[in-house]
Protein backbone atom coordinates (compact mmCIF):
# COMPACT_ATOMS: atom_id res chain seq x y z
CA UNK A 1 12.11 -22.25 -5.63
CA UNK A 2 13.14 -21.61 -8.90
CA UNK A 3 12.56 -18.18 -10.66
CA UNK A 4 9.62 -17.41 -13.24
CA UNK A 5 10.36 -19.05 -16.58
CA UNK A 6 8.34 -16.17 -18.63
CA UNK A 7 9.54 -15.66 -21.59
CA UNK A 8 11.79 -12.57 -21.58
CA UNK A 9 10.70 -8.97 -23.78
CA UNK A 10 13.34 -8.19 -26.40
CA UNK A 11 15.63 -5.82 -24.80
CA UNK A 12 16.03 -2.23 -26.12
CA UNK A 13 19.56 -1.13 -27.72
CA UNK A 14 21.35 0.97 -25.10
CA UNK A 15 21.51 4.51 -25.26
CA UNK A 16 25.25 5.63 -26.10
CA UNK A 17 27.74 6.72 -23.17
CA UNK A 18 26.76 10.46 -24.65
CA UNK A 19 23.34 9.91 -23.98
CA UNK A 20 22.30 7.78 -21.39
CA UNK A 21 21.09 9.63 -18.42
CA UNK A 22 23.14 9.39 -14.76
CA UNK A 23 21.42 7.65 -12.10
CA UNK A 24 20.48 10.40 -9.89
CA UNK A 25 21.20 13.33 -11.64
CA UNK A 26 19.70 16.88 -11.38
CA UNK A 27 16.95 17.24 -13.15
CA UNK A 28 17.99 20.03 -16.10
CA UNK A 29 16.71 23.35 -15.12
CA UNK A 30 12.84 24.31 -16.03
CA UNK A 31 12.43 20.44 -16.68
CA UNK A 32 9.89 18.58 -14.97
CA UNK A 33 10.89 14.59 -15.73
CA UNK A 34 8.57 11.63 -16.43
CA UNK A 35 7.31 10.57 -12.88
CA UNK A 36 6.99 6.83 -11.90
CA UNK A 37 5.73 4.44 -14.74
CA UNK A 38 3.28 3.36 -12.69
CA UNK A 39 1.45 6.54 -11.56
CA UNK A 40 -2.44 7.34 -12.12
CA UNK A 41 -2.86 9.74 -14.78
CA UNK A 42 -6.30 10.93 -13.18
CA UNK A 43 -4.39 11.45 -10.16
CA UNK A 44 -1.88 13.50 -11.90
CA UNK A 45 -4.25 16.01 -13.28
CA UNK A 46 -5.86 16.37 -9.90
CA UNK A 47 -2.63 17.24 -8.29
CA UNK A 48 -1.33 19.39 -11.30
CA UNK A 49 -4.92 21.53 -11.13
CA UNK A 50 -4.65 22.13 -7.10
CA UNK A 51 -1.03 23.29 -7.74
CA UNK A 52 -1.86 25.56 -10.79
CA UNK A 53 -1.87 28.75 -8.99
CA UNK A 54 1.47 28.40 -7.09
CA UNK A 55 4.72 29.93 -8.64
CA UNK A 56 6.58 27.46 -11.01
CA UNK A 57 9.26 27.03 -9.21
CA UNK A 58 7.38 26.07 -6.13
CA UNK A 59 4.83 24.23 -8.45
CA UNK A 60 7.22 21.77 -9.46
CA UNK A 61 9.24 21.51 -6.19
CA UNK A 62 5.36 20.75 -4.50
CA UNK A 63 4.86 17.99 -7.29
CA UNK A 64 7.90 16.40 -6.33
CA UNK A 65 6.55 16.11 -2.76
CA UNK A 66 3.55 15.04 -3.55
CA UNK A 67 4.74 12.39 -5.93
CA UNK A 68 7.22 11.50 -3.27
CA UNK A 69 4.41 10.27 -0.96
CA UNK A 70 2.38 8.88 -3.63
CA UNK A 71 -0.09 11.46 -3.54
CA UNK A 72 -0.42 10.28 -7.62
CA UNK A 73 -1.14 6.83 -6.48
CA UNK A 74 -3.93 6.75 -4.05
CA UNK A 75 -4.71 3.14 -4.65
CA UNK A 76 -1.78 2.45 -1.79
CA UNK A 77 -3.86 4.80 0.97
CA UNK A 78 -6.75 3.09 -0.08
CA UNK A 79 -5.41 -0.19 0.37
CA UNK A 80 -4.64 1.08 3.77
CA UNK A 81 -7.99 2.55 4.28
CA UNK A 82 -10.65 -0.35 4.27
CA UNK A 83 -9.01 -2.49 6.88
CA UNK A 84 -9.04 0.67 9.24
CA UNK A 85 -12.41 1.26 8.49
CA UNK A 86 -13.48 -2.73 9.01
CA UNK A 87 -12.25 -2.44 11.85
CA UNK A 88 -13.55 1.00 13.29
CA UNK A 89 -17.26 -0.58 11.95
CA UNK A 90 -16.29 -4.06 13.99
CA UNK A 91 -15.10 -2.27 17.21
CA UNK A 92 -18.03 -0.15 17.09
CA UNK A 93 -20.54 -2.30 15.95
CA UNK A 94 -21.92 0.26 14.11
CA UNK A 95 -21.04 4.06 12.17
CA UNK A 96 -17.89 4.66 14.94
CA UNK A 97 -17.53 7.69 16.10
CA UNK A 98 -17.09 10.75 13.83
CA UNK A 99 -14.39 12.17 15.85
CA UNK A 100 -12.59 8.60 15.69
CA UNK A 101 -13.13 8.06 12.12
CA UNK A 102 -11.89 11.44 10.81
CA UNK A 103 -8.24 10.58 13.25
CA UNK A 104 -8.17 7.45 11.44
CA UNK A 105 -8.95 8.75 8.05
CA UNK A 106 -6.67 11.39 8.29
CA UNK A 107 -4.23 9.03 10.07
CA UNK A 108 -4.22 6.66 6.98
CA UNK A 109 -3.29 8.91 4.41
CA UNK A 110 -0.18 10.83 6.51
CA UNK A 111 1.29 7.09 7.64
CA UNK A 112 1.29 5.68 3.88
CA UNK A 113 2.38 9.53 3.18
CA UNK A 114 4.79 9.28 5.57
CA UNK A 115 5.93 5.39 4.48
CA UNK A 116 6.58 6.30 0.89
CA UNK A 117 9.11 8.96 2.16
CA UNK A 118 10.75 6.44 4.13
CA UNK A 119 10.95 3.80 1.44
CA UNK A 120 11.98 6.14 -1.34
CA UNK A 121 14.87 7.10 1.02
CA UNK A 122 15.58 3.60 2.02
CA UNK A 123 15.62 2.18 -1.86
CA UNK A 124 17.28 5.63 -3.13
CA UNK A 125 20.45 3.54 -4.60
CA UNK A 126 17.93 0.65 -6.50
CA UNK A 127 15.29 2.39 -7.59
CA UNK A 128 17.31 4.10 -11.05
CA UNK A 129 17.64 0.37 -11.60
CA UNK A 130 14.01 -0.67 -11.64
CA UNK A 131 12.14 0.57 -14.85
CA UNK A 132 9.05 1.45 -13.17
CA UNK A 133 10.51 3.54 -10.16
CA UNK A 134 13.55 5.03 -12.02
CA UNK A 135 11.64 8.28 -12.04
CA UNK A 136 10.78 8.68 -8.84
CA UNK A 137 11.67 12.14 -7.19
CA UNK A 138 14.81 10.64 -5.30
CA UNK A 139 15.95 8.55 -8.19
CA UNK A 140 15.83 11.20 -10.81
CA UNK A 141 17.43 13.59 -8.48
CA UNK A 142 14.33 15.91 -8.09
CA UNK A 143 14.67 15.41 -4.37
CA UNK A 144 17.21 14.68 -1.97
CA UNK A 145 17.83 12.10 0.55
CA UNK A 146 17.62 14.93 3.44
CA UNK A 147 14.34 16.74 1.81
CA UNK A 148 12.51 13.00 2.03
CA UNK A 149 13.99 11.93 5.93
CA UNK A 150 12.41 15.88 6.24
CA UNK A 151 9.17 14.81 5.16
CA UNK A 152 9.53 11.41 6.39
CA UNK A 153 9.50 13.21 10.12
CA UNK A 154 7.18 16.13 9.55
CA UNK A 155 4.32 13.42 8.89
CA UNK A 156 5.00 11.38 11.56
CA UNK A 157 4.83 14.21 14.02
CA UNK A 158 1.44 15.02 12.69
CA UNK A 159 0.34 11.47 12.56
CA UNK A 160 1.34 11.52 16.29
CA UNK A 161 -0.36 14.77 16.89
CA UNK A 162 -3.63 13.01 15.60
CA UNK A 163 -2.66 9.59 18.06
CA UNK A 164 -2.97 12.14 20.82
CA UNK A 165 -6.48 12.96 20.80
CA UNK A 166 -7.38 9.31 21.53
CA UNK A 167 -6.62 7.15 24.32
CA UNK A 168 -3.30 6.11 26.46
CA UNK A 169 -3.73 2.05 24.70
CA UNK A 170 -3.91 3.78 21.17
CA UNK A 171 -1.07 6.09 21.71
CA UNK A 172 1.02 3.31 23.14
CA UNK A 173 0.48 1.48 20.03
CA UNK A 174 1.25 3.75 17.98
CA UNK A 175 4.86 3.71 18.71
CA UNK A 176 4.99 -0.12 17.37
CA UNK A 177 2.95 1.54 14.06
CA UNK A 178 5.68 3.67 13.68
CA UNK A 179 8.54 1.39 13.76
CA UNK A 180 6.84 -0.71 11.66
CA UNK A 181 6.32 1.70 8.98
CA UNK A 182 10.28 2.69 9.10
CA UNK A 183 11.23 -1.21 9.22
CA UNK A 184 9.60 -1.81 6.29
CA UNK A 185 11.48 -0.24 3.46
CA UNK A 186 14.83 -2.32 5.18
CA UNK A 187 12.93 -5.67 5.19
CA UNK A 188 13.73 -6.30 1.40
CA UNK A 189 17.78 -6.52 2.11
CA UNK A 190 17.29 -8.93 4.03
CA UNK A 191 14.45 -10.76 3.86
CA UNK A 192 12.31 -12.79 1.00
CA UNK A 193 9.13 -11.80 2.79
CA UNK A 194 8.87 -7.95 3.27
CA UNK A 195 5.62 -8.34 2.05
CA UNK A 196 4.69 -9.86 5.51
CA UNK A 197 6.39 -6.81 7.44
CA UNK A 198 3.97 -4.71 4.84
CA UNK A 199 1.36 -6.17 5.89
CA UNK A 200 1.58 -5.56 10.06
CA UNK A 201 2.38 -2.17 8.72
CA UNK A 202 -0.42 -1.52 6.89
CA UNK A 203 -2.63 -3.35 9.48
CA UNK A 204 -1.25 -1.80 12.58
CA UNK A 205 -4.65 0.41 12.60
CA UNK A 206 -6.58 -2.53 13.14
CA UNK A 207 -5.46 -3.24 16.74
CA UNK A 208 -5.06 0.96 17.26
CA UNK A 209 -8.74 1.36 16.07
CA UNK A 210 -10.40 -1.24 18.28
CA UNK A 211 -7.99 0.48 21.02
CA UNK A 212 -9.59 4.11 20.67
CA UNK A 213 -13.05 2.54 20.41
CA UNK A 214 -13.09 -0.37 22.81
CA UNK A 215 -10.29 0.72 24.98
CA UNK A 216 -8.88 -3.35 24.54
CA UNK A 217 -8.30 -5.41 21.50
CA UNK A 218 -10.23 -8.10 21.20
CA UNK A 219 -9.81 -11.48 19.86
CA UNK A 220 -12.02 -10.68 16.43
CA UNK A 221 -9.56 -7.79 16.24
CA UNK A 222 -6.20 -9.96 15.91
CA UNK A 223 -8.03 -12.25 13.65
CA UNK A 224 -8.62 -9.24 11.00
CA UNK A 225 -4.88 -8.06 11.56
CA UNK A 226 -3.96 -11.50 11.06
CA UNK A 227 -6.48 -11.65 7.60
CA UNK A 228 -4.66 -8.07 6.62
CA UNK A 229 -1.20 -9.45 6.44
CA UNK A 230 -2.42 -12.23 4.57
CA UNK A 231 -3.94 -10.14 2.03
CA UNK A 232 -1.26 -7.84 2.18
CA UNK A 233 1.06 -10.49 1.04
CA UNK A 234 -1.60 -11.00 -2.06
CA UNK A 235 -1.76 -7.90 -3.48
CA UNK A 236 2.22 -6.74 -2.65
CA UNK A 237 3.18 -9.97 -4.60
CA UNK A 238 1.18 -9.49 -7.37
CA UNK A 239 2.49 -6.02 -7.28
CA UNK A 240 6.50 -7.39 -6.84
CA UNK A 241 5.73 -9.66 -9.95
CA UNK A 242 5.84 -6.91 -11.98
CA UNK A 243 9.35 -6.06 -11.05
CA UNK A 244 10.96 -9.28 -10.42
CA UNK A 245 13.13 -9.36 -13.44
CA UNK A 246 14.55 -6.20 -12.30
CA UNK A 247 14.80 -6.89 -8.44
CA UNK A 248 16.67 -10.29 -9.19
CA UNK A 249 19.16 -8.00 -11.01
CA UNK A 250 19.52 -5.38 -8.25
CA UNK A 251 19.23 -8.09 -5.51
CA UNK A 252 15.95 -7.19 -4.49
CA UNK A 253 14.01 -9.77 -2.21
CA UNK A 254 10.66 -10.22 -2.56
CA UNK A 255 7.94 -12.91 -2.17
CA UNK A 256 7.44 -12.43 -5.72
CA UNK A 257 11.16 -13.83 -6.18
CA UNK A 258 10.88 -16.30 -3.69
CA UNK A 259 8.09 -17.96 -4.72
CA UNK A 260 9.27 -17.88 -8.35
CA UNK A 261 7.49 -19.83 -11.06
CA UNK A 262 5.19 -21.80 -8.35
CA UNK A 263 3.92 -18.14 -7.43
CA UNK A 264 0.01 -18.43 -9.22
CA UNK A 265 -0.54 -21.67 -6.84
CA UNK A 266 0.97 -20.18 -3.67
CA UNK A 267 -1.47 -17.04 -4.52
CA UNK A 268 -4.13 -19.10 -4.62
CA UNK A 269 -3.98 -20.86 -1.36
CA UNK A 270 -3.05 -17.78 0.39
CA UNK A 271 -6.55 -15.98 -1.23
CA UNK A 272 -8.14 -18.73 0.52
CA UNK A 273 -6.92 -18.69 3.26
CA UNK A 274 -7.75 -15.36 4.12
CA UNK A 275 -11.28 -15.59 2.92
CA UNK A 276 -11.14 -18.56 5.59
CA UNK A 277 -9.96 -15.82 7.98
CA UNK A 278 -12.49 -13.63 7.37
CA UNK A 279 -14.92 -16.23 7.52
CA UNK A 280 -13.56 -16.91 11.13
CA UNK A 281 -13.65 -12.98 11.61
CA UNK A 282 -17.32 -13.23 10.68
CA UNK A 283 -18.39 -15.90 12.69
CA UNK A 284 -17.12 -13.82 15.86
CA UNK A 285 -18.54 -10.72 15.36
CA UNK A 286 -21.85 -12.47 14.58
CA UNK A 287 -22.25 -10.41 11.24
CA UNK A 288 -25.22 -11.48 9.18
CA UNK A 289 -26.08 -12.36 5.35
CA UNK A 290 -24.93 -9.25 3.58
CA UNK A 291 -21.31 -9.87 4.81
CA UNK A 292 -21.61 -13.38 3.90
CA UNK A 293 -22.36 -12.43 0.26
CA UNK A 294 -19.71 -9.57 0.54
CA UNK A 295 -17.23 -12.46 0.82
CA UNK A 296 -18.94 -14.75 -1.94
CA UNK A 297 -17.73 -11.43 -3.86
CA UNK A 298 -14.99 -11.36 -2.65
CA UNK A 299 -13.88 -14.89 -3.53
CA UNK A 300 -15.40 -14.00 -7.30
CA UNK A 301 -13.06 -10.82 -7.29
CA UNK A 302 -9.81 -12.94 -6.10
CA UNK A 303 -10.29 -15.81 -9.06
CA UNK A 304 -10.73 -12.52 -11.58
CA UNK A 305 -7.16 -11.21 -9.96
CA UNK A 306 -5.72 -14.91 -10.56
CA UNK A 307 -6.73 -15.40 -14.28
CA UNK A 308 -5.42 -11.87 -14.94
CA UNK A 309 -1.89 -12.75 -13.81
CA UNK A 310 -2.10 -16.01 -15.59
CA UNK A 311 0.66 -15.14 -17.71
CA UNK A 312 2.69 -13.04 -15.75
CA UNK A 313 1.98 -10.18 -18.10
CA UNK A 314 3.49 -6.63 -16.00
CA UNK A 315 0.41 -5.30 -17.02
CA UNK A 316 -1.87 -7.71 -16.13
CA UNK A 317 -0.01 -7.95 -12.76
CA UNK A 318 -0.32 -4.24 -12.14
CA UNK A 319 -4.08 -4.43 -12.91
CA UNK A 320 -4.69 -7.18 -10.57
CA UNK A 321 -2.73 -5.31 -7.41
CA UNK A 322 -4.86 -2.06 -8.14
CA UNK A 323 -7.70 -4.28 -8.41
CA UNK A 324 -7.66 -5.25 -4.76
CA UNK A 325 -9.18 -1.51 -4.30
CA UNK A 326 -12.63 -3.14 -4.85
CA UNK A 327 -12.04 -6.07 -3.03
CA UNK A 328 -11.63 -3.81 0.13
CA UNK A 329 -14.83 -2.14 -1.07
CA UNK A 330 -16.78 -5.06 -1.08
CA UNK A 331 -15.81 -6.75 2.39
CA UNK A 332 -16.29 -3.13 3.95
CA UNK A 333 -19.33 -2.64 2.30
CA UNK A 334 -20.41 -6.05 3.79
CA UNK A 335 -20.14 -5.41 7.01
CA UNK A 336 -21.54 -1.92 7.29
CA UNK A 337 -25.06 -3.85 6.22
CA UNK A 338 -24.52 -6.69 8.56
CA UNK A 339 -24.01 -4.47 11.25
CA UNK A 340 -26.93 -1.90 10.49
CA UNK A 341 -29.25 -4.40 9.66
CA UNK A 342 -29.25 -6.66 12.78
């Protein structure tokens, strides 16, 4: 398909030889650069506050971990969080298990932790390219390569540590989690649909949490994994359509690029079809009227998304992927009334 005819921002002038900065250079001494264009500034102060009492030079060095696992962009854990939880509430039909829902919780955050590392490594030679990820800790030479495969490990380990306290099904699953999460960041090399690998990434704790509750993995539980890759590819697309410009220039694949200017239509089926999924997913688990409405919502929240990227505004694009946050909310929400009101 061709690529998006939006009209191009007037470029910049380029800073002189003198001045322009060297992909991956140290970071000058006492300096703390600009992290990622696209971090939360609430999130920022939280992490800057909790890290207030360390000494400055492990203050900054601690930032720079943090930021590496997008610890100033929760909206990605979250993301990751409400299918795990629909799916804890589904196996369990009910509040799961405390013991299993603080694993999974837990879990969550130290895989995306964990996947960030991983893809920061992975795209350490493209991201000074992109705008928007140019000052990232591995692009603007804050961390190395070696400190981020470091981390990389150290939170899988403890991700695995968590695993353990479950059942032999769950633990064998994890292993696929795993090499999901590090197959990821390689997808985009070679692939137009990364997003897709994303998404049985991010949804690999669907199957894993009807596992540790249910011991088995039921049909309902393949159809949400199924309806989280779908709505993975969503809200990663609308998130790659803010850098498509620059991944077409670094070679980047994406769905965003692949699906060039027909890319608000191909949205809009796909948004359908996975509230058609999760009608399906509803239908099997039997879940009542307040889930029913959660997806009326739902549908309401995906045409808001769509007339946002209308013009294929960055902005407006980045808005719309963090806006999925609430979408997540609502189906969730959903199905913890259906369930405790039957």
């Amino acid at each position: 398909m061709a690529t998006s005819s939006r009209k191009r921002q007037p470029r910049k002038p380029a800073p002189s030889p003198a001045t322009r900065p060297r992909p991956g250079a140290p970071k000058p001494a006492g300096k703390n650069p600009a992290g990622p264009a696209d971090s939360s500034t609430r999130a920022t102060r939280v992490l800057a506050w909790l890290l207030r009492k360390l000494p400055a030079r492990h203050r900054e060095k601690a930032l720079d971990y943090l930021v590496l696992t997008r610890m100033d962009r929760p909206i990605g854990a979250l993301l990751l969080l409400w299918p795990t939880w629909w799916a804890l509430w589904l196996a369990a039909g009910d509040f799961p298990p405390w013991k299993l829902l603080i694993i999974f919780t837990v879990g969550v955050f130290a895989m995306r932790a964990a996947g960030c590392a991983i893809n920061d490594y992975a795209d350490r030679k493209l991201d000074p390219l992109v705008a928007r990820t140019a000052g990232r800790p591995i692009a603007s030479g804050r961390v190395t390569p070696r400190e981020a495969l470091i981390v990389f490990a150290a939170l899988l380990v403890f991700a695995f540590v968590l695993v353990l306290f479950t059942n032999r099904l769950t633990i064998e699953l994890s292993f696929a989690g795993a090499a999901l999460a590090a197959l990821y960041p390689f997808t985009k090399r070679y692939t137009y649909m990364p997003q897709v690998v994303l998404g049985a990434a991010f949804g690999w704790s669907i199957p894993m949490a009807f596992a540790a509750v249910m011991n088995t993995v039921p049909p309902v539980g393949w159809l949400l994994f199924i309806g989280n890759i779908i709505w993975s590819v969503i809200y990663d697309t609308e998130y790659a359509m803010v850098d498509r410009e620059d991944d077409i220039k670094a070679g980047t694949k994406s769905t965003a690029v692949l699906f060039g200017d027909a890319d608000l239509p191909i949205l809009g089926v796909l948004m359908g079809t996975f509230l058609l999924t999760m009608l399906f997913v509803g239908q099997r688990a039997a879940l009542g009227w307040p889930y029913w409405l959660g997806l009326l919502i739902a549908a309401g929240l995906f045409g808001y998304q769509h007339w946002l990227i209308r013009d294929r505004l960055r902005g407006a694009c980045l808005a719309a992927f963090r806006h999925n946050n609430w979408l997540g909310l609502t189906v969730w929400i959903g199905i913890v009334l259906a369930l405790a009101l039957r």
